[in-house]
PDB file of C-alpha atoms in Angstrom:
ATOM      1  CA  UNK P 240       0.000   0.000   0.000  1.00 75.00           C
ATOM      2  CA  UNK P 241       1.413   3.470  -0.863  1.00 81.00           C
ATOM      3  CA  UNK P 242       2.780   5.174   2.280  1.00 88.00           C
ATOM      4  CA  UNK P 243       0.602   8.293   2.014  1.00 86.00           C
ATOM      5  CA  UNK P 244      -2.533   6.172   1.633  1.00 83.00           C
ATOM      6  CA  UNK P 245      -1.608   4.075   4.656  1.00 84.00           C
ATOM      7  CA  UNK P 246      -0.839   7.142   6.788  1.00 88.00           C
ATOM      8  CA  UNK P 247      -4.115   8.811   5.815  1.00 81.00           C
ATOM      9  CA  UNK P 248      -6.175   5.684   6.411  1.00 76.00           C
ATOM     10  CA  UNK P 249      -4.620   5.103   9.856  1.00 81.00           C
ATOM     11  CA  UNK P 250      -4.852   8.727  10.997  1.00 79.00           C
ATOM     12  CA  UNK P 251      -8.027   8.287  13.053  1.00 72.00           C
ATOM     13  CA  UNK P 252      -6.319   5.644  15.192  1.00 78.00           C
ATOM     14  CA  UNK P 253      -3.215   7.703  15.991  1.00 88.00           C
ATOM     15  CA  UNK P 254      -2.184   9.520  19.124  1.00 91.00           C
ATOM     16  CA  UNK P 255      -2.202  13.320  19.166  1.00 91.00           C
ATOM     17  CA  UNK P 256       1.532  13.551  18.390  1.00 93.00           C
ATOM     18  CA  UNK P 257       1.267  10.974  15.614  1.00 93.00           C
ATOM     19  CA  UNK P 258      -1.598  12.919  14.042  1.00 90.00           C
ATOM     20  CA  UNK P 259       0.541  16.076  14.016  1.00 92.00           C
ATOM     21  CA  UNK P 260       3.294  14.211  12.182  1.00 94.00           C
ATOM     22  CA  UNK P 261       0.815  12.595   9.807  1.00 91.00           C
ATOM     23  CA  UNK P 262      -0.896  15.888   8.976  1.00 90.00           C
ATOM     24  CA  UNK P 263       2.419  17.581   8.262  1.00 91.00           C
ATOM     25  CA  UNK P 264       3.540  14.750   5.971  1.00 92.00           C
ATOM     26  CA  UNK P 265       0.203  14.606   4.140  1.00 88.00           C
ATOM     27  CA  UNK P 266       0.142  18.382   3.619  1.00 87.00           C
ATOM     28  CA  UNK P 267       3.806  18.683   2.654  1.00 89.00           C
ATOM     29  CA  UNK P 268       4.689  15.375   0.983  1.00 89.00           C
ATOM     30  CA  UNK P 269       6.346  17.127  -1.959  1.00 87.00           C
ATOM     31  CA  UNK P 270       8.613  19.083   0.423  1.00 88.00           C
ATOM     32  CA  UNK P 271       9.514  16.214   2.744  1.00 90.00           C
ATOM     33  CA  UNK P 272      12.806  15.515   0.948  1.00 87.00           C
ATOM     34  CA  UNK P 273      14.130  18.829   2.314  1.00 89.00           C
ATOM     35  CA  UNK P 274      13.466  17.877   5.945  1.00 92.00           C
ATOM     36  CA  UNK P 275      15.689  15.771   8.155  1.00 93.00           C
ATOM     37  CA  UNK P 276      14.087  14.016  11.116  1.00 93.00           C
ATOM     38  CA  UNK P 277      15.485  16.710  13.416  1.00 93.00           C
ATOM     39  CA  UNK P 278      14.126  19.525  11.238  1.00 93.00           C
ATOM     40  CA  UNK P 279      10.720  17.871  11.078  1.00 93.00           C
ATOM     41  CA  UNK P 280      10.717  17.410  14.851  1.00 92.00           C
ATOM     42  CA  UNK P 281      11.693  21.058  15.392  1.00 93.00           C
ATOM     43  CA  UNK P 282       9.004  22.284  13.006  1.00 91.00           C
ATOM     44  CA  UNK P 283       6.363  20.353  14.971  1.00 93.00           C
ATOM     45  CA  UNK P 284       7.784  21.007  18.434  1.00 93.00           C
ATOM     46  CA  UNK P 285       8.249  17.314  19.235  1.00 94.00           C
ATOM     47  CA  UNK P 286      11.180  14.997  19.894  1.00 94.00           C
ATOM     48  CA  UNK P 287      13.211  13.419  17.131  1.00 94.00           C
ATOM     49  CA  UNK P 288      12.503   9.991  18.607  1.00 94.00           C
ATOM     50  CA  UNK P 289       8.768  10.566  18.000  1.00 94.00           C
ATOM     51  CA  UNK P 290       9.491  10.982  14.282  1.00 94.00           C
ATOM     52  CA  UNK P 291      11.573   7.802  14.240  1.00 94.00           C
ATOM     53  CA  UNK P 292       8.921   5.804  16.102  1.00 94.00           C
ATOM     54  CA  UNK P 293       6.264   7.099  13.724  1.00 94.00           C
ATOM     55  CA  UNK P 294       8.302   5.843  10.761  1.00 93.00           C
ATOM     56  CA  UNK P 295       8.856   2.439  12.363  1.00 94.00           C
ATOM     57  CA  UNK P 296       5.158   2.095  13.126  1.00 92.00           C
ATOM     58  CA  UNK P 297       4.517   1.999   9.389  1.00 89.00           C
ATOM     59  CA  UNK P 298       7.093  -0.702   8.742  1.00 90.00           C
ATOM     60  CA  UNK P 299      10.123   1.439   7.870  1.00 92.00           C
ATOM     61  CA  UNK P 300      13.541   1.064   9.476  1.00 92.00           C
ATOM     62  CA  UNK P 301      13.617   4.769  10.144  1.00 93.00           C
ATOM     63  CA  UNK P 302      12.687   8.212   8.900  1.00 93.00           C
ATOM     64  CA  UNK P 303      15.065   8.177   5.875  1.00 93.00           C
ATOM     65  CA  UNK P 304      13.302   5.077   4.519  1.00 93.00           C
ATOM     66  CA  UNK P 305       9.890   6.661   5.046  1.00 93.00           C
ATOM     67  CA  UNK P 306      11.032   9.878   3.350  1.00 92.00           C
ATOM     68  CA  UNK P 307      12.474   7.952   0.405  1.00 91.00           C
ATOM     69  CA  UNK P 308       9.290   5.879  -0.040  1.00 92.00           C
ATOM     70  CA  UNK P 309       7.104   8.986   0.020  1.00 91.00           C
ATOM     71  CA  UNK P 310       9.435  10.730  -2.418  1.00 89.00           C
ATOM     72  CA  UNK P 311       9.135   7.785  -4.807  1.00 88.00           C
ATOM     73  CA  UNK P 312       5.343   7.804  -4.508  1.00 83.00           C
ATOM     74  CA  UNK P 313       5.172  11.546  -5.185  1.00 83.00           C
ATOM     75  CA  UNK P 314       7.450  11.142  -8.203  1.00 82.00           C
ATOM     76  CA  UNK P 315       5.291   8.336  -9.610  1.00 75.00           C
ATOM     77  CA  UNK P 316       1.877   9.796  -8.914  1.00 64.00           C
ATOM     78  CA  UNK P 317       2.406  13.494  -8.540  1.00 54.00           C
ATOM     79  CA  UNK P 318       4.234  14.401 -11.699  1.00 38.00           C
ATOM     80  CA  UNK P 319       1.035  15.522 -13.395  1.00 37.00           C
ATOM     81  CA  UNK P 320      -0.431  17.279 -10.364  1.00 41.00           C
ATOM     82  CA  UNK P 321       0.549  20.854 -11.312  1.00 38.00           C
ATOM     83  CA  UNK P 322      -0.910  20.445 -14.809  1.00 38.00           C
ATOM     84  CA  UNK P 323      -4.122  19.022 -13.383  1.00 41.00           C
ATOM     85  CA  UNK P 324      -4.413  21.761 -10.793  1.00 43.00           C
ATOM     86  CA  UNK P 325      -3.765  24.622 -13.194  1.00 45.00           C
ATOM     87  CA  UNK P 326      -7.234  24.786 -14.789  1.00 49.00           C
ATOM     88  CA  UNK P 327      -8.888  24.884 -11.385  1.00 48.00           C
ATOM     89  CA  UNK P 328      -6.530  27.592 -10.148  1.00 50.00           C
ATOM     90  CA  UNK P 329      -7.153  29.774 -13.214  1.00 55.00           C
ATOM     91  CA  UNK P 330     -10.907  29.124 -13.355  1.00 63.00           C
ATOM     92  CA  UNK P 331     -13.747  30.511 -11.306  1.00 87.00           C
ATOM     93  CA  UNK P 332     -14.990  29.206  -7.968  1.00 91.00           C
ATOM     94  CA  UNK P 333     -17.459  26.861  -9.678  1.00 92.00           C
ATOM     95  CA  UNK P 334     -14.651  25.157 -11.624  1.00 91.00           C
ATOM     96  CA  UNK P 335     -12.407  24.930  -8.579  1.00 92.00           C
ATOM     97  CA  UNK P 336     -15.102  23.275  -6.476  1.00 92.00           C
ATOM     98  CA  UNK P 337     -16.024  20.865  -9.237  1.00 92.00           C
ATOM     99  CA  UNK P 338     -12.428  19.756  -9.807  1.00 92.00           C
ATOM    100  CA  UNK P 339     -11.662  19.556  -6.103  1.00 91.00           C
ATOM    101  CA  UNK P 340     -14.661  17.324  -5.388  1.00 94.00           C
ATOM    102  CA  UNK P 341     -13.939  15.084  -8.369  1.00 93.00           C
ATOM    103  CA  UNK P 342     -10.341  14.533  -7.310  1.00 90.00           C
ATOM    104  CA  UNK P 343     -11.227  14.033  -3.647  1.00 90.00           C
ATOM    105  CA  UNK P 344     -13.810  11.386  -4.510  1.00 93.00           C
ATOM    106  CA  UNK P 345     -11.370   9.597  -6.806  1.00 91.00           C
ATOM    107  CA  UNK P 346      -8.690   9.587  -4.090  1.00 87.00           C
ATOM    108  CA  UNK P 347     -11.099   8.311  -1.413  1.00 90.00           C
ATOM    109  CA  UNK P 348     -12.338   5.514  -3.666  1.00 93.00           C
ATOM    110  CA  UNK P 349      -8.761   4.493  -4.488  1.00 89.00           C
ATOM    111  CA  UNK P 350      -7.832   4.393  -0.809  1.00 88.00           C
ATOM    112  CA  UNK P 351     -10.944   2.329  -0.084  1.00 93.00           C
ATOM    113  CA  UNK P 352      -9.977  -0.097  -2.848  1.00 92.00           C
ATOM    114  CA  UNK P 353      -6.492  -0.543  -1.387  1.00 88.00           C
ATOM    115  CA  UNK P 354      -7.855  -1.097   2.112  1.00 89.00           C
ATOM    116  CA  UNK P 355     -10.053  -4.005   0.990  1.00 93.00           C
ATOM    117  CA  UNK P 356      -7.640  -6.586  -0.465  1.00 91.00           C
ATOM    118  CA  UNK P 357      -8.715  -9.256  -2.905  1.00 94.00           C
ATOM    119  CA  UNK P 358      -8.571 -12.137  -0.433  1.00 96.00           C
ATOM    120  CA  UNK P 359     -10.881 -10.340   1.975  1.00 95.00           C
ATOM    121  CA  UNK P 360     -13.374  -9.419  -0.735  1.00 97.00           C
ATOM    122  CA  UNK P 361     -13.418 -12.952  -2.126  1.00 97.00           C
ATOM    123  CA  UNK P 362     -13.966 -14.411   1.336  1.00 97.00           C
ATOM    124  CA  UNK P 363     -17.012 -12.182   1.854  1.00 98.00           C
ATOM    125  CA  UNK P 364     -18.329 -13.118  -1.597  1.00 98.00           C
ATOM    126  CA  UNK P 365     -18.008 -16.776  -0.598  1.00 97.00           C
ATOM    127  CA  UNK P 366     -19.838 -16.215   2.692  1.00 97.00           C
ATOM    128  CA  UNK P 367     -22.739 -14.364   1.043  1.00 97.00           C
ATOM    129  CA  UNK P 368     -23.012 -16.711  -1.930  1.00 96.00           C
ATOM    130  CA  UNK P 369     -23.033 -19.785   0.303  1.00 96.00           C
ATOM    131  CA  UNK P 370     -25.449 -18.421   2.914  1.00 97.00           C
ATOM    132  CA  UNK P 371     -28.944 -19.835   3.293  1.00 96.00           C
ATOM    133  CA  UNK P 372     -30.155 -16.368   4.293  1.00 97.00           C
ATOM    134  CA  UNK P 373     -28.521 -12.950   4.414  1.00 98.00           C
ATOM    135  CA  UNK P 374     -29.682 -10.546   7.117  1.00 98.00           C
ATOM    136  CA  UNK P 375     -29.048  -6.861   6.376  1.00 98.00           C
ATOM    137  CA  UNK P 376     -29.219  -4.128   9.013  1.00 97.00           C
ATOM    138  CA  UNK P 377     -28.330  -0.435   9.246  1.00 96.00           C
ATOM    139  CA  UNK P 378     -29.726   2.570  11.090  1.00 95.00           C
ATOM    140  CA  UNK P 379     -30.215   6.139   9.874  1.00 93.00           C
ATOM    141  CA  UNK P 380     -28.220   6.997   6.749  1.00 93.00           C
ATOM    142  CA  UNK P 381     -26.580   3.566   6.936  1.00 96.00           C
ATOM    143  CA  UNK P 382     -30.054   2.072   6.610  1.00 95.00           C
ATOM    144  CA  UNK P 383     -30.424   3.606   3.144  1.00 96.00           C
ATOM    145  CA  UNK P 384     -27.369   1.740   1.887  1.00 97.00           C
ATOM    146  CA  UNK P 385     -28.431  -1.423   3.702  1.00 97.00           C
ATOM    147  CA  UNK P 386     -31.865  -1.363   2.117  1.00 96.00           C
ATOM    148  CA  UNK P 387     -30.534  -0.742  -1.394  1.00 97.00           C
ATOM    149  CA  UNK P 388     -27.924  -3.484  -1.134  1.00 98.00           C
ATOM    150  CA  UNK P 389     -30.470  -5.894   0.329  1.00 97.00           C
ATOM    151  CA  UNK P 390     -32.652  -5.262  -2.718  1.00 96.00           C
ATOM    152  CA  UNK P 391     -29.723  -6.042  -5.030  1.00 97.00           C
ATOM    153  CA  UNK P 392     -29.116  -9.318  -3.202  1.00 97.00           C
ATOM    154  CA  UNK P 393     -32.779 -10.217  -3.663  1.00 96.00           C
ATOM    155  CA  UNK P 394     -32.427  -9.651  -7.405  1.00 96.00           C
ATOM    156  CA  UNK P 395     -29.660 -12.253  -7.383  1.00 96.00           C
ATOM    157  CA  UNK P 396     -31.998 -14.767  -5.781  1.00 95.00           C
ATOM    158  CA  UNK P 397     -30.482 -14.444  -2.316  1.00 96.00           C
ATOM    159  CA  UNK P 398     -33.046 -14.866   0.458  1.00 96.00           C
ATOM    160  CA  UNK P 399     -32.654 -11.533   2.242  1.00 97.00           C
ATOM    161  CA  UNK P 400     -34.017 -10.337   5.593  1.00 96.00           C
ATOM    162  CA  UNK P 401     -33.748  -6.544   5.923  1.00 95.00           C
ATOM    163  CA  UNK P 402     -34.726  -4.314   8.834  1.00 90.00           C
ATOM    164  CA  UNK P 403     -33.823  -0.757   9.823  1.00 90.00           C
ATOM    165  CA  UNK P 404     -35.386  -1.315  13.250  1.00 93.00           C
ATOM    166  CA  UNK P 405     -33.013  -3.095  15.671  1.00 93.00           C
ATOM    167  CA  UNK P 406     -35.905  -4.549  17.670  1.00 95.00           C
ATOM    168  CA  UNK P 407     -37.442  -6.173  14.594  1.00 94.00           C
ATOM    169  CA  UNK P 408     -34.055  -7.453  13.493  1.00 95.00           C
ATOM    170  CA  UNK P 409     -33.422  -8.949  16.925  1.00 95.00           C
ATOM    171  CA  UNK P 410     -36.807 -10.695  16.731  1.00 95.00           C
ATOM    172  CA  UNK P 411     -35.929 -12.121  13.317  1.00 94.00           C
ATOM    173  CA  UNK P 412     -32.746 -13.695  14.642  1.00 94.00           C
ATOM    174  CA  UNK P 413     -34.899 -16.640  15.694  1.00 93.00           C
ATOM    175  CA  UNK P 414     -34.794 -17.612  11.998  1.00 95.00           C
ATOM    176  CA  UNK P 415     -30.979 -17.509  11.835  1.00 96.00           C
ATOM    177  CA  UNK P 416     -29.205 -20.771  11.123  1.00 96.00           C
ATOM    178  CA  UNK P 417     -25.536 -21.824  11.000  1.00 96.00           C
ATOM    179  CA  UNK P 418     -23.901 -20.428   7.869  1.00 95.00           C
ATOM    180  CA  UNK P 419     -26.294 -17.494   7.518  1.00 98.00           C
ATOM    181  CA  UNK P 420     -24.687 -14.062   7.122  1.00 98.00           C
ATOM    182  CA  UNK P 421     -25.449 -10.722   8.760  1.00 98.00           C
ATOM    183  CA  UNK P 422     -24.324  -7.556   6.950  1.00 98.00           C
ATOM    184  CA  UNK P 423     -24.173  -4.686   9.454  1.00 98.00           C
ATOM    185  CA  UNK P 424     -23.872  -1.135   8.107  1.00 98.00           C
ATOM    186  CA  UNK P 425     -22.567   1.399  10.626  1.00 97.00           C
ATOM    187  CA  UNK P 426     -20.306   4.283   9.614  1.00 96.00           C
ATOM    188  CA  UNK P 427     -18.571   4.593  12.982  1.00 94.00           C
ATOM    189  CA  UNK P 428     -19.306   1.110  14.349  1.00 95.00           C
ATOM    190  CA  UNK P 429     -20.154   2.420  17.808  1.00 95.00           C
ATOM    191  CA  UNK P 430     -23.897   1.724  18.161  1.00 95.00           C
ATOM    192  CA  UNK P 431     -24.427  -0.750  21.051  1.00 95.00           C
ATOM    193  CA  UNK P 432     -27.689  -2.047  19.527  1.00 96.00           C
ATOM    194  CA  UNK P 433     -25.875  -3.277  16.442  1.00 97.00           C
ATOM    195  CA  UNK P 434     -23.065  -4.808  18.490  1.00 96.00           C
ATOM    196  CA  UNK P 435     -25.647  -6.703  20.541  1.00 97.00           C
ATOM    197  CA  UNK P 436     -27.412  -7.964  17.408  1.00 97.00           C
ATOM    198  CA  UNK P 437     -24.054  -9.097  16.009  1.00 97.00           C
ATOM    199  CA  UNK P 438     -23.177 -11.049  19.157  1.00 97.00           C
ATOM    200  CA  UNK P 439     -26.586 -12.750  19.202  1.00 97.00           C
ATOM    201  CA  UNK P 440     -26.236 -13.634  15.520  1.00 97.00           C
ATOM    202  CA  UNK P 441     -22.829 -15.208  16.128  1.00 97.00           C
ATOM    203  CA  UNK P 442     -24.343 -17.154  19.008  1.00 96.00           C
ATOM    204  CA  UNK P 443     -26.620 -18.722  16.364  1.00 95.00           C
ATOM    205  CA  UNK P 444     -23.411 -19.760  14.505  1.00 96.00           C
ATOM    206  CA  UNK P 445     -23.928 -17.153  11.802  1.00 97.00           C
ATOM    207  CA  UNK P 446     -21.185 -15.026  10.280  1.00 98.00           C
ATOM    208  CA  UNK P 447     -21.127 -11.238  10.744  1.00 98.00           C
ATOM    209  CA  UNK P 448     -19.727  -8.881   8.108  1.00 98.00           C
ATOM    210  CA  UNK P 449     -19.297  -5.273   9.264  1.00 98.00           C
ATOM    211  CA  UNK P 450     -19.285  -2.277   6.899  1.00 98.00           C
ATOM    212  CA  UNK P 451     -17.721   0.718   8.676  1.00 97.00           C
ATOM    213  CA  UNK P 452     -15.102   3.412   8.374  1.00 93.00           C
ATOM    214  CA  UNK P 453     -11.495   2.258   8.512  1.00 88.00           C
ATOM    215  CA  UNK P 454     -11.252   2.957  12.218  1.00 84.00           C
ATOM    216  CA  UNK P 455     -10.876   0.881  15.344  1.00 82.00           C
ATOM    217  CA  UNK P 456     -14.453   0.276  16.483  1.00 90.00           C
ATOM    218  CA  UNK P 457     -16.316  -2.425  18.445  1.00 94.00           C
ATOM    219  CA  UNK P 458     -18.436  -3.622  15.540  1.00 96.00           C
ATOM    220  CA  UNK P 459     -15.468  -4.191  13.256  1.00 94.00           C
ATOM    221  CA  UNK P 460     -13.360  -5.716  16.050  1.00 93.00           C
ATOM    222  CA  UNK P 461     -15.846  -8.513  16.726  1.00 95.00           C
ATOM    223  CA  UNK P 462     -17.022  -9.180  13.152  1.00 97.00           C
ATOM    224  CA  UNK P 463     -15.995 -12.331  11.292  1.00 97.00           C
ATOM    225  CA  UNK P 464     -15.120 -10.231   8.233  1.00 97.00           C
ATOM    226  CA  UNK P 465     -15.064  -6.524   7.489  1.00 97.00           C
ATOM    227  CA  UNK P 466     -15.437  -4.062   4.654  1.00 97.00           C
ATOM    228  CA  UNK P 467     -13.838  -0.705   5.399  1.00 95.00           C
ATOM    229  CA  UNK P 468     -14.287   2.746   3.890  1.00 95.00           C
ATOM    230  CA  UNK P 469     -11.730   5.559   3.731  1.00 89.00           C
ATOM    231  CA  UNK P 470     -13.010   9.151   3.585  1.00 89.00           C
ATOM    232  CA  UNK P 471     -11.059  12.111   4.946  1.00 83.00           C
ATOM    233  CA  UNK P 472     -11.497  15.842   4.455  1.00 83.00           C
ATOM    234  CA  UNK P 473     -11.136  18.934   6.631  1.00 81.00           C
ATOM    235  CA  UNK P 474     -14.702  20.001   5.740  1.00 90.00           C
ATOM    236  CA  UNK P 475     -17.328  17.780   7.436  1.00 92.00           C
ATOM    237  CA  UNK P 476     -19.848  18.134   4.605  1.00 94.00           C
ATOM    238  CA  UNK P 477     -17.245  17.064   2.034  1.00 94.00           C
ATOM    239  CA  UNK P 478     -16.088  14.177   4.215  1.00 94.00           C
ATOM    240  CA  UNK P 479     -19.678  12.900   4.416  1.00 95.00           C
ATOM    241  CA  UNK P 480     -19.926  12.974   0.619  1.00 96.00           C
ATOM    242  CA  UNK P 481     -16.633  11.125   0.262  1.00 95.00           C
ATOM    243  CA  UNK P 482     -17.852   8.425   2.642  1.00 96.00           C
ATOM    244  CA  UNK P 483     -21.060   7.905   0.674  1.00 96.00           C
ATOM    245  CA  UNK P 484     -19.182   7.819  -2.639  1.00 97.00           C
ATOM    246  CA  UNK P 485     -16.551   5.355  -1.413  1.00 97.00           C
ATOM    247  CA  UNK P 486     -19.123   3.122   0.258  1.00 97.00           C
ATOM    248  CA  UNK P 487     -21.198   3.030  -2.921  1.00 97.00           C
ATOM    249  CA  UNK P 488     -18.119   2.095  -4.947  1.00 97.00           C
ATOM    250  CA  UNK P 489     -17.301  -0.720  -2.514  1.00 97.00           C
ATOM    251  CA  UNK P 490     -20.844  -2.128  -2.572  1.00 98.00           C
ATOM    252  CA  UNK P 491     -21.011  -1.867  -6.360  1.00 97.00           C
ATOM    253  CA  UNK P 492     -17.821  -3.902  -6.702  1.00 97.00           C
ATOM    254  CA  UNK P 493     -19.046  -6.493  -4.198  1.00 97.00           C
ATOM    255  CA  UNK P 494     -22.254  -6.858  -6.218  1.00 97.00           C
ATOM    256  CA  UNK P 495     -20.287  -7.316  -9.456  1.00 96.00           C
ATOM    257  CA  UNK P 496     -18.146  -9.997  -7.790  1.00 97.00           C
ATOM    258  CA  UNK P 497     -21.274 -11.804  -6.604  1.00 96.00           C
ATOM    259  CA  UNK P 498     -22.675 -11.738 -10.133  1.00 95.00           C
ATOM    260  CA  UNK P 499     -19.497 -13.249 -11.558  1.00 94.00           C
ATOM    261  CA  UNK P 500     -18.943 -15.808  -8.803  1.00 94.00           C
ATOM    262  CA  UNK P 501     -22.140 -17.780  -9.440  1.00 93.00           C
ATOM    263  CA  UNK P 502     -23.587 -18.178 -12.971  1.00 93.00           C
ATOM    264  CA  UNK P 503     -26.936 -19.293 -11.510  1.00 94.00           C
ATOM    265  CA  UNK P 504     -27.265 -16.049  -9.562  1.00 93.00           C
ATOM    266  CA  UNK P 505     -26.293 -14.031 -12.631  1.00 91.00           C
ATOM    267  CA  UNK P 506     -28.967 -15.844 -14.603  1.00 94.00           C
ATOM    268  CA  UNK P 507     -31.519 -15.210 -11.840  1.00 95.00           C
ATOM    269  CA  UNK P 508     -30.649 -11.509 -11.947  1.00 95.00           C
ATOM    270  CA  UNK P 509     -31.541 -11.409 -15.633  1.00 94.00           C
ATOM    271  CA  UNK P 510     -34.835 -13.205 -14.998  1.00 96.00           C
ATOM    272  CA  UNK P 511     -35.800 -10.851 -12.161  1.00 94.00           C
ATOM    273  CA  UNK P 512     -34.893  -7.728 -14.129  1.00 94.00           C
ATOM    274  CA  UNK P 513     -37.031  -8.963 -17.026  1.00 94.00           C
ATOM    275  CA  UNK P 514     -39.952  -9.599 -14.657  1.00 93.00           C
ATOM    276  CA  UNK P 515     -39.642  -6.066 -13.305  1.00 93.00           C
ATOM    277  CA  UNK P 516     -39.546  -4.570 -16.800  1.00 92.00           C
ATOM    278  CA  UNK P 517     -42.616  -6.574 -17.761  1.00 91.00           C
ATOM    279  CA  UNK P 518     -44.418  -5.401 -14.634  1.00 91.00           C
ATOM    280  CA  UNK P 519     -43.596  -1.754 -15.388  1.00 91.00           C
ATOM    281  CA  UNK P 520     -44.735  -2.087 -19.006  1.00 88.00           C
ATOM    282  CA  UNK P 521     -48.180  -3.449 -18.136  1.00 75.00           C
TER     283      UNK P 521
END
């Protein structure tokens, strides 16, 4: 994983000093080659050992290795950045906002892709495809994504149980059987109701898949498998948009994998879509 992506994705789990180092590196990656560990420490008002420990936390022998890796990443991926930024800088506010949002969404989706490796995605596809029933739950805004994805699963012929009410979902756990899957949507993974539902579902020998931000949270910690979303921005309203965009990308790719993994489900999707078109035409 590229070092800047890893630093950004792990930022929420860092200590206060580590976040200061991370923010400086993320904001000044193209200038990092001019800073020694001592200069970086002095600029941030921290000890040099904190910089070294930060580098080692991300798998580097020391700060010089981290600096070199970031320099290589900037050289590979940032060569075209000035040319891309020029139109936005010379244009009006409308153009700047449009370009900034487009690039932020692309970066968040790429980070989300890197944080969900192939083996993890394929394991979740196997769990869902082999499940007798798939339970889908999410509250608030998460419930909108849960409902839409539950509908997609139904189109594939997957027997789906969806509820946005935790009490109704808890009641439906009486129908859970070994091998069933529970998809739990929770941006921050902190809601105790969803954690309780997950524990009860696992007690029925079902498998829990959490869909949360890439943060340390109780729901993700106790799930059997996890999908994680990366979305970071200094403006809360932009960060919320990045989360929705990255989550939608992740769910879209999971759906495509499910379609390709089982020809029978792909065939059932075609049949169900044709039924819906016929219903709408009559």
